[in-house]
Coordinates of N, CA and C in Angstrom, one line a residue:
M102 N 94.9 97.7 126.2 CA 94.0 98.6 125.4 C 94.1 98.1 124.0
R103 N 92.9 97.8 123.4 CA 92.9 97.4 122.0 C 93.2 98.6 121.1
A104 N 94.0 98.3 120.1 CA 94.5 99.4 119.2 C 94.5 98.9 117.8
Y105 N 94.4 99.8 116.8 CA 94.3 99.5 115.4 C 95.3 100.3 114.6
V106 N 95.9 99.7 113.7 CA 96.9 100.4 112.8 C 96.7 99.9 111.4
G107 N 96.6 100.9 110.4 CA 96.5 100.6 109.0 C 97.9 100.3 108.5
V108 N 98.0 99.2 107.7 CA 99.3 98.9 107.1 C 99.1 98.3 105.8
T109 N 100.2 98.0 105.1 CA 100.1 97.3 103.8 C 100.4 95.8 104.1
A110 N 100.1 95.0 103.1 CA 100.4 93.5 103.2 C 102.0 93.3 103.4
Q111 N 102.8 94.2 102.8 CA 104.2 94.1 102.9 C 104.6 94.3 104.4
E112 N 104.0 95.2 105.1 CA 104.2 95.5 106.5 C 103.8 94.3 107.3
V113 N 102.7 93.7 107.0 CA 102.2 92.5 107.7 C 103.3 91.4 107.5
K114 N 103.8 91.2 106.3 CA 104.9 90.2 106.1 C 106.1 90.5 106.9
D115 N 106.5 91.8 107.0 CA 107.6 92.2 107.8 C 107.4 91.9 109.3
L116 N 106.2 92.1 109.8 CA 105.8 91.8 111.1 C 105.9 90.3 111.4
L117 N 105.4 89.5 110.4 CA 105.5 88.1 110.5 C 106.9 87.6 110.6
E118 N 107.8 88.2 109.8 CA 109.2 87.7 109.8 C 110.0 88.2 111.0
S119 N 109.8 89.5 111.4 CA 110.6 90.1 112.4 C 110.0 90.0 113.8
G120 N 108.7 89.8 113.9 CA 108.0 89.8 115.2 C 107.7 91.1 115.8
Q121 N 108.1 92.2 115.0 CA 107.9 93.6 115.5 C 107.3 94.5 114.5
L122 N 106.5 95.5 114.9 CA 106.0 96.5 114.1 C 106.3 97.8 114.9
D123 N 107.2 98.7 114.3 CA 107.6 99.9 115.0 C 106.8 101.1 114.4
V124 N 105.7 101.4 115.1 CA 104.9 102.6 114.8 C 104.8 103.5 116.0
S125 N 104.7 104.8 115.8 CA 104.6 105.7 116.9 C 103.2 105.9 117.5
D126 N 102.2 105.8 116.7 CA 100.8 106.1 117.1 C 99.9 105.0 116.5
V127 N 98.9 104.6 117.3 CA 97.8 103.7 116.8 C 96.5 104.2 117.3
Y128 N 95.4 103.9 116.6 CA 94.1 104.3 117.0 C 93.6 103.4 118.1
A129 N 93.0 104.0 119.1 CA 92.5 103.2 120.3 C 91.3 103.9 120.9
A130 N 90.6 103.1 121.6 CA 89.3 103.6 122.3 C 89.7 104.3 123.6
T131 N 90.2 105.5 123.4 CA 90.6 106.3 124.6 C 89.4 106.8 125.3
G132 N 89.6 107.2 126.6 CA 88.5 107.8 127.3 C 87.7 108.9 126.6
V133 N 88.5 109.8 126.0 CA 87.9 110.9 125.3 C 87.1 110.4 124.1
F134 N 87.6 109.4 123.3 CA 86.8 108.9 122.2 C 85.5 108.2 122.7
I135 N 85.6 107.5 123.7 CA 84.4 106.8 124.2 C 83.4 107.8 124.7
A136 N 83.9 108.9 125.4 CA 82.9 109.9 125.9 C 82.3 110.6 124.7
Q137 N 83.0 110.9 123.6 CA 82.5 111.6 122.5 C 81.5 110.7 121.7
N138 N 81.6 109.4 121.8 CA 80.8 108.5 121.1 C 80.0 107.6 122.0
N139 N 79.4 108.2 123.1 CA 78.7 107.5 124.1 C 77.4 106.8 123.6
D140 N 77.0 107.1 122.4 CA 75.9 106.4 121.8 C 76.3 105.1 121.2
L141 N 77.6 104.8 121.1 CA 78.0 103.5 120.5 C 78.4 102.5 121.6
N142 N 78.1 101.2 121.3 CA 78.6 100.2 122.3 C 80.0 99.9 122.0
E143 N 80.6 99.0 122.8 CA 82.0 98.7 122.7 C 82.3 98.1 121.3
E144 N 81.5 97.2 120.8 CA 81.8 96.6 119.5 C 81.7 97.7 118.4
E145 N 80.8 98.6 118.5 CA 80.7 99.7 117.5 C 81.8 100.6 117.5
I146 N 82.3 100.9 118.7 CA 83.5 101.7 118.9 C 84.7 101.1 118.2
E147 N 84.9 99.8 118.5 CA 86.0 99.1 117.9 C 85.9 99.0 116.4
Y148 N 84.7 98.8 115.9 CA 84.5 98.8 114.4 C 84.8 100.1 113.8
T149 N 84.4 101.2 114.5 CA 84.6 102.6 114.0 C 86.1 102.8 113.9
L150 N 86.9 102.5 114.9 CA 88.3 102.7 114.9 C 89.0 101.8 113.8
S151 N 88.5 100.6 113.6 CA 89.1 99.8 112.6 C 88.9 100.3 111.2
L152 N 87.7 101.0 111.0 CA 87.5 101.6 109.7 C 88.3 102.8 109.5
I153 N 88.6 103.6 110.5 CA 89.5 104.7 110.4 C 90.9 104.3 110.1
A154 N 91.3 103.2 110.7 CA 92.7 102.6 110.4 C 92.7 102.1 108.9
A155 N 91.5 101.6 108.5 CA 91.4 101.0 107.1 C 91.6 102.2 106.1
E156 N 91.1 103.4 106.4 CA 91.3 104.5 105.5 C 92.8 104.8 105.4
D157 N 93.5 104.8 106.5 CA 95.0 104.9 106.4 C 95.6 103.9 105.5
A158 N 95.2 102.6 105.7 CA 95.8 101.5 105.0 C 95.6 101.7 103.5
V159 N 94.4 102.1 103.1 CA 94.1 102.3 101.7 C 95.0 103.4 101.1
E160 N 95.2 104.4 101.9 CA 96.1 105.5 101.4 C 97.6 105.1 101.3
L161 N 98.0 104.1 102.2 CA 99.4 103.6 102.1 C 99.6 102.7 101.0
K162 N 98.6 102.0 100.5 CA 98.7 101.0 99.5 C 99.2 101.6 98.2
S163 N 100.2 101.0 97.6 CA 100.7 101.4 96.3 C 101.2 100.1 95.6
S164 N 101.6 100.3 94.4 CA 102.1 99.1 93.6 C 103.2 98.4 94.3
G165 N 103.1 97.1 94.5 CA 104.1 96.3 95.1 C 104.0 96.1 96.6
T166 N 103.0 96.8 97.2 CA 102.8 96.6 98.7 C 101.7 95.7 99.0
G167 N 100.9 95.2 98.0 CA 99.9 94.3 98.3 C 98.6 94.9 98.9
S168 N 97.8 94.1 99.4 CA 96.5 94.6 100.0 C 96.7 95.5 101.1
A169 N 95.7 96.3 101.3 CA 95.6 97.2 102.5 C 95.1 96.3 103.7
C170 N 95.7 96.5 104.9 CA 95.3 95.6 106.0 C 95.2 96.5 107.3
V171 N 94.5 96.0 108.2 CA 94.4 96.6 109.6 C 94.8 95.5 110.6
L172 N 95.7 95.9 111.4 CA 96.2 95.0 112.5 C 95.6 95.5 113.8
A173 N 95.0 94.5 114.6 CA 94.4 94.8 115.9 C 95.4 94.2 116.9
F174 N 95.8 95.1 117.8 CA 96.7 94.7 118.9 C 96.1 94.9 120.3
E175 N 96.4 94.1 121.2 CA 96.1 94.4 122.6 C 97.4 95.0 123.2
V176 N 97.4 96.3 123.4 CA 98.6 97.0 123.8 C 98.8 97.1 125.3
P177 N 99.9 96.6 125.8 CA 100.1 96.7 127.3 C 100.2 98.1 127.7
D178 N 99.7 98.4 128.9 CA 99.8 99.8 129.4 C 101.2 100.3 129.5
G179 N 102.1 99.4 129.8 CA 103.5 99.8 129.9 C 104.2 100.4 128.7
I180 N 103.6 100.3 127.5 CA 104.3 100.9 126.4 C 103.4 102.1 125.8
I181 N 102.4 102.4 126.5 CA 101.6 103.6 126.1 C 102.2 104.8 126.8
S182 N 102.7 105.7 125.9 CA 103.4 106.9 126.4 C 102.5 108.1 126.5
E183 N 101.6 108.3 125.6 CA 100.6 109.4 125.6 C 99.3 108.9 125.1
T184 N 98.2 109.6 125.6 CA 96.9 109.3 125.1 C 96.3 110.5 124.6
Y185 N 95.7 110.4 123.4 CA 95.0 111.5 122.7 C 93.6 111.2 122.5
E186 N 92.9 112.0 121.6 CA 91.5 111.9 121.4 C 91.1 110.5 121.0
M187 N 91.7 110.0 120.0 CA 91.4 108.7 119.5 C 92.6 107.9 119.1
S188 N 93.7 108.2 119.7 CA 94.9 107.4 119.5 C 95.8 107.4 120.7
I189 N 96.8 106.6 120.7 CA 97.8 106.5 121.7 C 99.2 106.5 121.1
S190 N 100.2 107.1 121.8 CA 101.6 107.0 121.3 C 102.2 105.9 122.1
L191 N 103.2 105.2 121.4 CA 103.9 104.1 122.0 C 105.3 104.4 122.2
S192 N 105.8 103.8 123.3 CA 107.3 104.0 123.6 C 108.1 102.8 123.2
A193 N 107.5 101.8 122.6 CA 108.2 100.6 122.2 C 107.4 100.0 121.0
P194 N 108.1 99.2 120.2 CA 107.5 98.5 119.1 C 106.4 97.6 119.5
L195 N 105.4 97.4 118.7 CA 104.4 96.4 118.9 C 105.0 95.0 118.5
T196 N 104.6 94.0 119.2 CA 105.2 92.7 118.9 C 104.1 91.7 118.5
W197 N 104.5 90.6 117.8 CA 103.6 89.6 117.4 C 102.7 89.1 118.5
E198 N 103.3 89.0 119.7 CA 102.6 88.5 120.9 C 101.3 89.4 121.2
Y199 N 101.4 90.6 120.9 CA 100.3 91.6 121.2 C 99.2 91.5 120.1
L200 N 99.5 90.9 119.0 CA 98.6 90.9 117.8 C 97.3 90.0 118.1
E201 N 96.2 90.6 117.9 CA 94.9 89.8 118.1 C 94.3 89.3 116.8
C202 N 94.4 90.1 115.7 CA 93.9 89.6 114.4 C 94.4 90.6 113.3
C203 N 94.0 90.2 112.1 CA 94.3 91.0 111.0 C 93.0 91.1 110.1
F204 N 92.8 92.3 109.6 CA 91.7 92.5 108.7 C 92.3 92.8 107.3
E205 N 91.8 92.2 106.3 CA 92.1 92.6 104.9 C 91.0 93.6 104.5
V206 N 91.5 94.7 103.9 CA 90.6 95.8 103.6 C 90.2 95.7 102.1
S207 N 88.9 95.9 101.8 CA 88.5 95.9 100.4 C 89.1 97.2 99.7
D208 N 89.1 97.1 98.4 CA 89.7 98.2 97.7 C 89.1 99.6 98.0
D209 N 87.8 99.6 98.3 CA 87.2 100.9 98.6 C 87.3 101.2 100.1
G210 N 87.8 100.4 100.9 CA 88.0 100.7 102.3 C 86.8 100.5 103.1
E211 N 85.7 100.0 102.6 CA 84.4 99.9 103.3 C 84.2 98.5 103.9
E212 N 84.9 97.5 103.5 CA 84.7 96.1 104.0 C 86.0 95.6 104.6
L213 N 85.9 94.9 105.8 CA 87.0 94.3 106.4 C 86.7 92.8 106.6
T214 N 87.7 92.0 106.1 CA 87.6 90.6 106.3 C 88.6 90.1 107.4
W215 N 88.0 89.5 108.4 CA 88.8 89.1 109.6 C 89.6 87.8 109.4
F216 N 90.8 87.9 109.9 CA 91.7 86.7 109.9 C 92.3 86.5 111.3
A217 N 92.3 85.3 111.8 CA 93.0 85.0 113.1 C 94.5 85.1 112.8
T218 N 95.2 85.3 113.9 CA 96.7 85.4 113.8 C 97.3 84.1 113.1
Q219 N 96.7 82.9 113.4 CA 97.3 81.7 112.9 C 97.0 81.6 111.4
E220 N 96.1 82.4 110.8 CA 95.7 82.4 109.4 C 96.6 83.3 108.6
I221 N 97.3 84.2 109.2 CA 98.1 85.2 108.5 C 99.1 84.6 107.6
A222 N 99.9 83.7 108.1 CA 101.0 83.1 107.3 C 100.5 82.4 106.1
N223 N 99.3 81.8 106.2 CA 98.7 81.1 105.0 C 98.1 82.0 104.0
N224 N 97.9 83.3 104.3 CA 97.2 84.2 103.4 C 98.1 85.3 102.9
I225 N 99.3 85.4 103.5 CA 100.2 86.6 103.1 C 100.5 86.6 101.7
S226 N 100.8 85.5 101.1 CA 101.2 85.4 99.6 C 100.0 86.0 98.8
A227 N 98.8 85.6 99.1 CA 97.7 86.2 98.3 C 97.5 87.7 98.5
W228 N 97.7 88.1 99.7 CA 97.6 89.6 100.0 C 98.7 90.4 99.3
L229 N 99.9 89.8 99.1 CA 101.0 90.4 98.4 C 100.8 90.4 96.9
A230 N 100.0 89.5 96.4 CA 99.9 89.4 94.9 C 99.2 90.6 94.2

């Protein structure tokens, strides 16, 4: 299941270094969310969830944490412990292997710039500046 979590650039750096991100809940296209938004296609649902995660990331951002970011993961069913309206709870940390991409969030939270996983290491210094 594709899932999104809002983080700071510092948390992206920590994931890059440790290979893990320990969060309890992430936004995901659950059955309830899809049913409530049946007028949206799959791409629009994913974009909506990434913008919701971006709002969280902007709120987390403070001095010294760098840019707001959204991480997109492909979460294996085996670590999903609960499913809610538009999120899932996890029974284990997310790992680098599950990471699909990273979005840098604009200061107003309205624009997302996509980065492939192999581009993260090259951009992390700029995001932390």
